Amino acid sequence: MSRWLITGAAGMLGRDLAEVLAADGVEYTALTRQELDVTDAAAVRAAVAGHDVVVNAAAWTDVDGAETEEAAATRINGDGPRALAAACAETGAVLIQVSTDYVFPGDATEPYRHDAPTAPVNAYGRSKLAGELAVTELLPERGYVVRTAWLYGAHGRNFVSTMLGLAERLDTVDVVDDQRGQPTWTRALARQLRELGEAAVAGKAPAGVYHGTASETATWFDLARAAFELTGLDPERVRPTTSEKFVRPARRPSFSVLAHERWAEAGVAAQPHWRDQLTEALRVMAPGRSGA
């Protein structure tokens, strides 16, 4: 069985991936950002040695902060994946780079295919695209980029947990209804990455870009209402509003829907419907309130 390395192991996805691997009896090393600076080439080479699959979940995730600190964001999101890809090229390891829908402009009307033109509208998106390009350049045969979006989970701050927290303090919450995407549970993504890694090691998964998001689409308003409903709260307490009411330093894509056609090539199933994911996730995230 293959041996895995997880970078950024203290984050939502990193922790869920570690739990998925542990449940399957897979040998893995989990390194937090304090334990491994992915921009330190020497440290990265030492960490990668002896592993068959590397999943880079380490990232600069402060989207708004990247607007004023783009160089710092690009160092982590661009130079880090480049160092990992170079190390994997030396050892023959597979690298799975976790990326984002923010590499697209967000103005489409149909789901973005894996080979759709990229055109980031903010600094964060540009920094993540730099990482993608590094992986595909240095590891054309063993490099995998998995773009995801609208992540939530049990091990970090996220939209779902924020909404449930607001429900305890406010009678109503206003949530934008003009951005559309695919709410994705980090555990569901972790399961998919696990399958992709094994398929890659077995030579069954073509290298390149994949889109790792839930099936079907929702707005943030839809997601908030579903979270309320599934935890026994009145969904009418969630009220729709527009993005204009929540001005942020970084522009957000209004359409973050990704196509999933490549998973069939790898022999890996697409993720379940976003609402099915949320139902299962709330059993973990809000066990006392989940009605599922």
mmCIF file of C-alpha atoms in Angstrom:
data_model
loop_
_atom_site.group_PDB
_atom_site.id
_atom_site.type_symbol
_atom_site.label_atom_id
_atom_site.label_comp_id
_atom_site.label_asym_id
_atom_site.label_seq_id
_atom_site.Cartn_x
_atom_site.Cartn_y
_atom_site.Cartn_z
ATOM 1 C CA MET A 1 0.000 0.000 0.000
ATOM 2 C CA SER A 2 1.203 3.506 -0.784
ATOM 3 C CA ARG A 3 2.574 5.920 1.806
ATOM 4 C CA TRP A 4 1.135 9.438 1.884
ATOM 5 C CA LEU A 5 2.338 12.874 2.930
ATOM 6 C CA ILE A 6 -0.152 15.606 3.843
ATOM 7 C CA THR A 7 1.052 19.205 4.047
ATOM 8 C CA GLY A 8 -1.094 21.825 5.735
ATOM 9 C CA ALA A 9 -2.343 19.008 7.945
ATOM 10 C CA ALA A 10 -3.905 21.252 10.598
ATOM 11 C CA GLY A 11 -6.501 22.708 8.236
ATOM 12 C CA MET A 12 -10.050 21.531 7.550
ATOM 13 C CA LEU A 13 -9.133 19.422 4.556
ATOM 14 C CA GLY A 14 -5.815 18.207 5.924
ATOM 15 C CA ARG A 15 -7.405 16.901 9.106
ATOM 16 C CA ASP A 16 -10.247 15.204 7.271
ATOM 17 C CA LEU A 17 -7.820 13.581 4.832
ATOM 18 C CA ALA A 18 -5.747 12.256 7.722
ATOM 19 C CA GLU A 19 -8.878 10.756 9.273
ATOM 20 C CA VAL A 20 -9.900 9.146 5.969
ATOM 21 C CA LEU A 21 -6.446 7.623 5.489
ATOM 22 C CA ALA A 22 -6.320 6.404 9.080
ATOM 23 C CA ALA A 23 -9.727 4.751 8.739
ATOM 24 C CA ASP A 24 -8.471 2.914 5.650
ATOM 25 C CA GLY A 25 -5.291 1.791 7.382
ATOM 26 C CA VAL A 26 -3.062 3.866 5.096
ATOM 27 C CA GLU A 27 0.388 4.866 6.325
ATOM 28 C CA TYR A 28 0.779 8.634 6.215
ATOM 29 C CA THR A 29 2.759 11.587 7.527
ATOM 30 C CA ALA A 30 0.808 14.713 8.435
ATOM 31 C CA LEU A 31 2.789 17.952 8.679
ATOM 32 C CA THR A 32 1.373 21.291 9.761
ATOM 33 C CA ARG A 33 2.674 24.604 8.447
ATOM 34 C CA GLN A 34 4.675 24.950 11.663
ATOM 35 C CA GLU A 35 6.318 21.602 10.959
ATOM 36 C CA LEU A 36 6.967 22.164 7.251
ATOM 37 C CA ASP A 37 7.442 25.416 5.381
ATOM 38 C CA VAL A 38 6.491 24.386 1.848
ATOM 39 C CA THR A 39 8.614 27.209 0.414
ATOM 40 C CA ASP A 40 11.791 25.741 1.983
ATOM 41 C CA ALA A 41 13.109 23.547 -0.840
ATOM 42 C CA ALA A 42 15.536 21.581 1.330
ATOM 43 C CA ALA A 43 12.932 20.870 3.994
ATOM 44 C CA VAL A 44 10.436 19.869 1.323
ATOM 45 C CA ARG A 45 12.851 17.407 -0.287
ATOM 46 C CA ALA A 46 13.477 15.785 3.076
ATOM 47 C CA ALA A 47 9.757 15.567 3.836
ATOM 48 C CA VAL A 48 8.785 14.115 0.460
ATOM 49 C CA ALA A 49 11.421 11.377 0.553
ATOM 50 C CA GLY A 50 9.909 7.955 1.168
ATOM 51 C CA HIS A 51 6.356 8.905 0.190
ATOM 52 C CA ASP A 52 4.370 7.752 -2.822
ATOM 53 C CA VAL A 53 1.588 10.358 -2.752
ATOM 54 C CA VAL A 54 1.868 13.970 -1.601
ATOM 55 C CA VAL A 55 -1.255 16.070 -1.037
ATOM 56 C CA ASN A 56 -0.562 19.767 -0.702
ATOM 57 C CA ALA A 57 -3.291 21.248 1.477
ATOM 58 C CA ALA A 58 -0.997 24.029 2.694
ATOM 59 C CA ALA A 59 -2.118 27.412 1.409
ATOM 60 C CA TRP A 60 -2.545 31.111 1.963
ATOM 61 C CA THR A 61 -6.345 31.242 2.349
ATOM 62 C CA ASP A 62 -6.934 34.886 3.299
ATOM 63 C CA VAL A 63 -8.595 36.020 0.072
ATOM 64 C CA ASP A 64 -8.973 39.656 1.105
ATOM 65 C CA GLY A 65 -5.533 39.832 2.686
ATOM 66 C CA ALA A 66 -3.940 38.692 -0.551
ATOM 67 C CA GLU A 67 -5.044 41.935 -2.207
ATOM 68 C CA THR A 68 -2.447 43.870 -0.211
ATOM 69 C CA GLU A 69 0.033 41.014 0.280
ATOM 70 C CA GLU A 70 0.039 39.317 -3.099
ATOM 71 C CA ALA A 71 3.766 38.577 -3.015
ATOM 72 C CA ALA A 72 3.413 36.747 0.303
ATOM 73 C CA ALA A 73 0.364 34.838 -0.948
ATOM 74 C CA THR A 74 2.157 33.858 -4.147
ATOM 75 C CA ARG A 75 5.177 32.665 -2.203
ATOM 76 C CA ILE A 76 3.006 30.127 -0.361
ATOM 77 C CA ASN A 77 0.487 29.318 -3.084
ATOM 78 C CA GLY A 78 2.898 29.460 -6.023
ATOM 79 C CA ASP A 79 6.449 28.847 -4.813
ATOM 80 C CA GLY A 80 5.329 26.184 -2.324
ATOM 81 C CA PRO A 81 3.757 23.914 -4.956
ATOM 82 C CA ARG A 82 6.791 24.473 -7.175
ATOM 83 C CA ALA A 83 9.113 23.224 -4.420
ATOM 84 C CA LEU A 84 6.886 20.203 -3.818
ATOM 85 C CA ALA A 85 6.660 19.431 -7.530
ATOM 86 C CA ALA A 86 10.440 19.609 -7.877
ATOM 87 C CA ALA A 87 10.882 17.231 -4.957
ATOM 88 C CA CYS A 88 8.305 14.797 -6.357
ATOM 89 C CA ALA A 89 10.040 14.928 -9.739
ATOM 90 C CA GLU A 90 13.231 13.736 -8.028
ATOM 91 C CA THR A 91 11.608 10.875 -6.099
ATOM 92 C CA GLY A 92 8.876 9.763 -8.503
ATOM 93 C CA ALA A 93 6.055 10.602 -6.106
ATOM 94 C CA VAL A 94 2.578 11.662 -7.190
ATOM 95 C CA LEU A 95 1.608 15.205 -6.206
ATOM 96 C CA ILE A 96 -2.002 16.309 -5.691
ATOM 97 C CA GLN A 97 -2.201 20.093 -5.539
ATOM 98 C CA VAL A 98 -5.425 21.469 -4.069
ATOM 99 C CA SER A 99 -6.521 24.552 -5.976
ATOM 100 C CA THR A 100 -9.587 26.743 -6.337
ATOM 101 C CA ASP A 101 -12.429 27.947 -8.539
ATOM 102 C CA TYR A 102 -10.936 31.443 -8.138
ATOM 103 C CA VAL A 103 -8.640 30.765 -11.089
ATOM 104 C CA PHE A 104 -11.722 31.452 -13.236
ATOM 105 C CA PRO A 105 -13.360 34.871 -13.774
ATOM 106 C CA GLY A 106 -16.737 33.662 -12.510
ATOM 107 C CA ASP A 107 -18.766 35.097 -15.377
ATOM 108 C CA ALA A 108 -19.775 31.840 -17.092
ATOM 109 C CA THR A 109 -23.281 30.481 -17.528
ATOM 110 C CA GLU A 110 -22.297 26.808 -17.808
ATOM 111 C CA PRO A 111 -20.003 24.743 -15.542
ATOM 112 C CA TYR A 112 -16.298 25.404 -16.104
ATOM 113 C CA ARG A 113 -14.551 22.431 -17.682
ATOM 114 C CA HIS A 114 -11.097 21.404 -16.482
ATOM 115 C CA ASP A 115 -9.570 22.850 -19.648
ATOM 116 C CA ALA A 116 -11.509 26.131 -19.669
ATOM 117 C CA PRO A 117 -9.376 29.306 -19.977
ATOM 118 C CA THR A 118 -8.285 30.726 -16.634
ATOM 119 C CA ALA A 119 -8.547 34.422 -15.795
ATOM 120 C CA PRO A 120 -8.403 35.171 -12.059
ATOM 121 C CA VAL A 121 -10.138 38.342 -10.903
ATOM 122 C CA ASN A 122 -8.215 38.728 -7.634
ATOM 123 C CA ALA A 123 -4.756 38.269 -6.147
ATOM 124 C CA TYR A 124 -5.650 35.043 -4.376
ATOM 125 C CA GLY A 125 -6.744 33.476 -7.659
ATOM 126 C CA ARG A 126 -3.534 34.583 -9.351
ATOM 127 C CA SER A 127 -1.441 33.079 -6.559
ATOM 128 C CA LYS A 128 -3.231 29.728 -6.787
ATOM 129 C CA LEU A 129 -2.924 29.687 -10.571
ATOM 130 C CA ALA A 130 0.839 30.092 -10.165
ATOM 131 C CA GLY A 131 0.839 26.891 -8.120
ATOM 132 C CA GLU A 132 -1.197 25.042 -10.717
ATOM 133 C CA LEU A 133 1.169 26.037 -13.495
ATOM 134 C CA ALA A 134 4.198 24.947 -11.485
ATOM 135 C CA VAL A 135 2.750 21.479 -10.889
ATOM 136 C CA THR A 136 1.675 20.874 -14.475
ATOM 137 C CA GLU A 137 5.029 22.148 -15.763
ATOM 138 C CA LEU A 138 7.301 20.127 -13.487
ATOM 139 C CA LEU A 139 5.150 16.992 -13.176
ATOM 140 C CA PRO A 140 3.393 16.462 -16.495
ATOM 141 C CA GLU A 141 2.971 12.729 -15.846
ATOM 142 C CA ARG A 142 2.476 12.625 -12.045
ATOM 143 C CA GLY A 143 1.039 16.029 -11.191
ATOM 144 C CA TYR A 144 -2.633 16.418 -10.307
ATOM 145 C CA VAL A 145 -4.448 19.696 -9.699
ATOM 146 C CA VAL A 146 -7.797 19.368 -7.932
ATOM 147 C CA ARG A 147 -9.803 22.571 -7.917
ATOM 148 C CA THR A 148 -12.413 22.857 -5.211
ATOM 149 C CA ALA A 149 -14.726 25.541 -3.853
ATOM 150 C CA TRP A 150 -17.096 26.576 -1.081
ATOM 151 C CA LEU A 151 -15.492 24.252 1.453
ATOM 152 C CA TYR A 152 -16.876 23.650 4.932
ATOM 153 C CA GLY A 153 -16.067 21.083 7.596
ATOM 154 C CA ALA A 154 -15.749 20.220 11.247
ATOM 155 C CA HIS A 155 -12.159 21.387 11.740
ATOM 156 C CA GLY A 156 -12.122 25.106 11.011
ATOM 157 C CA ARG A 157 -14.024 28.321 10.493
ATOM 158 C CA ASN A 158 -16.382 28.168 7.538
ATOM 159 C CA PHE A 159 -19.707 29.406 6.223
ATOM 160 C CA VAL A 160 -21.880 26.621 7.666
ATOM 161 C CA SER A 161 -20.472 26.900 11.181
ATOM 162 C CA THR A 162 -20.725 30.692 10.971
ATOM 163 C CA MET A 163 -24.405 30.504 10.017
ATOM 164 C CA LEU A 164 -25.188 28.147 12.880
ATOM 165 C CA GLY A 165 -23.338 30.462 15.242
ATOM 166 C CA LEU A 166 -25.305 33.480 14.021
ATOM 167 C CA ALA A 167 -28.524 31.537 14.501
ATOM 168 C CA GLU A 168 -27.813 31.458 18.222
ATOM 169 C CA ARG A 169 -27.423 35.243 18.421
ATOM 170 C CA LEU A 170 -29.692 36.761 15.782
ATOM 171 C CA ASP A 171 -33.367 36.454 14.928
ATOM 172 C CA THR A 172 -32.649 36.720 11.184
ATOM 173 C CA VAL A 173 -29.583 36.583 8.946
ATOM 174 C CA ASP A 174 -29.133 38.179 5.530
ATOM 175 C CA VAL A 175 -27.282 35.987 3.035
ATOM 176 C CA VAL A 176 -26.306 36.706 -0.562
ATOM 177 C CA ASP A 177 -28.397 35.005 -3.209
ATOM 178 C CA ASP A 178 -26.530 36.163 -6.329
ATOM 179 C CA GLN A 179 -23.445 33.933 -6.128
ATOM 180 C CA ARG A 180 -23.778 30.329 -7.291
ATOM 181 C CA GLY A 181 -21.464 27.435 -6.534
ATOM 182 C CA GLN A 182 -21.186 23.892 -5.172
ATOM 183 C CA PRO A 183 -21.014 23.672 -1.352
ATOM 184 C CA THR A 184 -18.448 20.961 -0.638
ATOM 185 C CA TRP A 185 -17.790 19.067 2.591
ATOM 186 C CA THR A 186 -14.081 18.592 3.202
ATOM 187 C CA ARG A 187 -14.645 14.960 4.180
ATOM 188 C CA ALA A 188 -16.258 14.228 0.807
ATOM 189 C CA LEU A 189 -13.323 15.884 -0.953
ATOM 190 C CA ALA A 190 -10.858 13.933 1.199
ATOM 191 C CA ARG A 191 -12.480 10.661 0.181
ATOM 192 C CA GLN A 192 -12.216 11.642 -3.465
ATOM 193 C CA LEU A 193 -8.552 12.621 -3.100
ATOM 194 C CA ARG A 194 -7.863 9.274 -1.454
ATOM 195 C CA GLU A 195 -9.310 7.439 -4.459
ATOM 196 C CA LEU A 196 -7.493 9.678 -6.931
ATOM 197 C CA GLY A 197 -4.155 9.124 -5.218
ATOM 198 C CA GLU A 198 -4.476 5.357 -5.353
ATOM 199 C CA ALA A 199 -5.607 5.484 -8.991
ATOM 200 C CA ALA A 200 -2.629 7.704 -9.814
ATOM 201 C CA VAL A 201 -0.136 5.351 -8.169
ATOM 202 C CA ALA A 202 -1.682 2.446 -10.077
ATOM 203 C CA GLY A 203 -1.297 4.355 -13.353
ATOM 204 C CA LYS A 204 -5.058 4.463 -13.914
ATOM 205 C CA ALA A 205 -5.669 8.220 -13.585
ATOM 206 C CA PRO A 206 -4.492 10.644 -16.291
ATOM 207 C CA ALA A 207 -2.427 13.488 -14.850
ATOM 208 C CA GLY A 208 -3.680 17.051 -14.993
ATOM 209 C CA VAL A 209 -6.632 19.051 -13.724
ATOM 210 C CA TYR A 210 -9.745 17.720 -11.975
ATOM 211 C CA HIS A 211 -12.644 19.527 -10.338
ATOM 212 C CA GLY A 212 -13.431 18.324 -6.826
ATOM 213 C CA THR A 213 -16.754 19.849 -5.809
ATOM 214 C CA ALA A 214 -20.195 18.586 -4.850
ATOM 215 C CA SER A 215 -22.774 17.696 -7.447
ATOM 216 C CA GLU A 216 -25.538 20.212 -8.276
ATOM 217 C CA THR A 217 -25.504 23.891 -7.337
ATOM 218 C CA ALA A 218 -26.724 26.360 -4.741
ATOM 219 C CA THR A 219 -26.380 29.962 -3.679
ATOM 220 C CA TRP A 220 -25.053 30.960 -0.275
ATOM 221 C CA PHE A 221 -28.683 31.723 0.622
ATOM 222 C CA ASP A 222 -29.703 28.184 -0.370
ATOM 223 C CA LEU A 223 -26.910 26.705 1.725
ATOM 224 C CA ALA A 224 -27.782 28.774 4.788
ATOM 225 C CA ARG A 225 -31.460 27.840 4.564
ATOM 226 C CA ALA A 226 -30.574 24.165 4.232
ATOM 227 C CA ALA A 227 -28.260 24.344 7.263
ATOM 228 C CA PHE A 228 -31.052 25.913 9.307
ATOM 229 C CA GLU A 229 -33.631 23.392 8.139
ATOM 230 C CA LEU A 230 -31.434 20.352 8.747
ATOM 231 C CA THR A 231 -30.658 21.466 12.305
ATOM 232 C CA GLY A 232 -34.288 22.061 13.222
ATOM 233 C CA LEU A 233 -34.241 25.842 12.821
ATOM 234 C CA ASP A 234 -36.757 27.896 10.889
ATOM 235 C CA PRO A 235 -35.297 28.471 7.389
ATOM 236 C CA GLU A 236 -37.495 31.566 7.024
ATOM 237 C CA ARG A 237 -35.069 33.285 9.399
ATOM 238 C CA VAL A 238 -32.607 33.386 6.468
ATOM 239 C CA ARG A 239 -33.311 36.328 4.175
ATOM 240 C CA PRO A 240 -31.884 36.851 0.654
ATOM 241 C CA THR A 241 -29.728 39.843 -0.203
ATOM 242 C CA THR A 242 -27.163 40.851 -2.836
ATOM 243 C CA SER A 243 -23.378 40.960 -2.912
ATOM 244 C CA GLU A 244 -23.583 44.753 -2.952
ATOM 245 C CA LYS A 245 -24.558 44.588 0.727
ATOM 246 C CA PHE A 246 -21.273 42.880 1.611
ATOM 247 C CA VAL A 247 -18.472 44.765 -0.122
ATOM 248 C CA ARG A 248 -15.099 43.024 0.288
ATOM 249 C CA PRO A 249 -11.568 44.090 -0.737
ATOM 250 C CA ALA A 250 -11.262 41.144 -3.152
ATOM 251 C CA ARG A 251 -13.764 40.606 -5.921
ATOM 252 C CA ARG A 252 -15.602 37.265 -5.679
ATOM 253 C CA PRO A 253 -16.668 35.207 -8.703
ATOM 254 C CA SER A 254 -20.454 35.213 -9.053
ATOM 255 C CA PHE A 255 -20.474 31.810 -10.787
ATOM 256 C CA SER A 256 -18.277 29.112 -9.265
ATOM 257 C CA VAL A 257 -19.755 25.980 -10.810
ATOM 258 C CA LEU A 258 -17.209 23.399 -11.966
ATOM 259 C CA ALA A 259 -17.702 20.450 -14.336
ATOM 260 C CA HIS A 260 -16.774 16.941 -13.224
ATOM 261 C CA GLU A 261 -16.314 15.044 -16.488
ATOM 262 C CA ARG A 262 -12.688 13.979 -15.846
ATOM 263 C CA TRP A 263 -13.386 11.736 -12.865
ATOM 264 C CA ALA A 264 -14.737 9.023 -15.144
ATOM 265 C CA GLU A 265 -11.346 8.931 -16.899
ATOM 266 C CA ALA A 266 -9.707 8.168 -13.557
ATOM 267 C CA GLY A 267 -12.290 5.585 -12.541
ATOM 268 C CA VAL A 268 -13.276 7.742 -9.556
ATOM 269 C CA ALA A 269 -16.873 8.660 -8.748
ATOM 270 C CA ALA A 270 -18.040 12.262 -8.738
ATOM 271 C CA GLN A 271 -19.017 13.652 -5.355
ATOM 272 C CA PRO A 272 -22.589 13.351 -4.029
ATOM 273 C CA HIS A 273 -25.231 16.095 -4.198
ATOM 274 C CA TRP A 274 -24.336 19.082 -2.024
ATOM 275 C CA ARG A 275 -27.419 18.655 0.148
ATOM 276 C CA ASP A 276 -26.627 14.983 0.803
ATOM 277 C CA GLN A 277 -23.125 16.034 1.820
ATOM 278 C CA LEU A 278 -24.502 18.688 4.154
ATOM 279 C CA THR A 279 -26.887 16.218 5.753
ATOM 280 C CA GLU A 280 -24.023 13.840 6.542
ATOM 281 C CA ALA A 281 -21.681 16.639 7.592
ATOM 282 C CA LEU A 282 -24.104 18.082 10.130
ATOM 283 C CA ARG A 283 -24.160 14.768 11.971
ATOM 284 C CA VAL A 284 -20.498 15.515 12.708
ATOM 285 C CA MET A 285 -20.561 19.309 12.902
ATOM 286 C CA ALA A 286 -23.760 19.700 14.927
ATOM 287 C CA PRO A 287 -24.605 16.285 16.380
ATOM 288 C CA GLY A 288 -26.933 17.694 19.016
ATOM 289 C CA ARG A 289 -28.960 19.667 16.513
ATOM 290 C CA SER A 290 -28.865 17.630 13.327
ATOM 291 C CA GLY A 291 -32.225 16.125 12.487
ATOM 292 C CA ALA A 292 -30.670 13.782 9.943
#
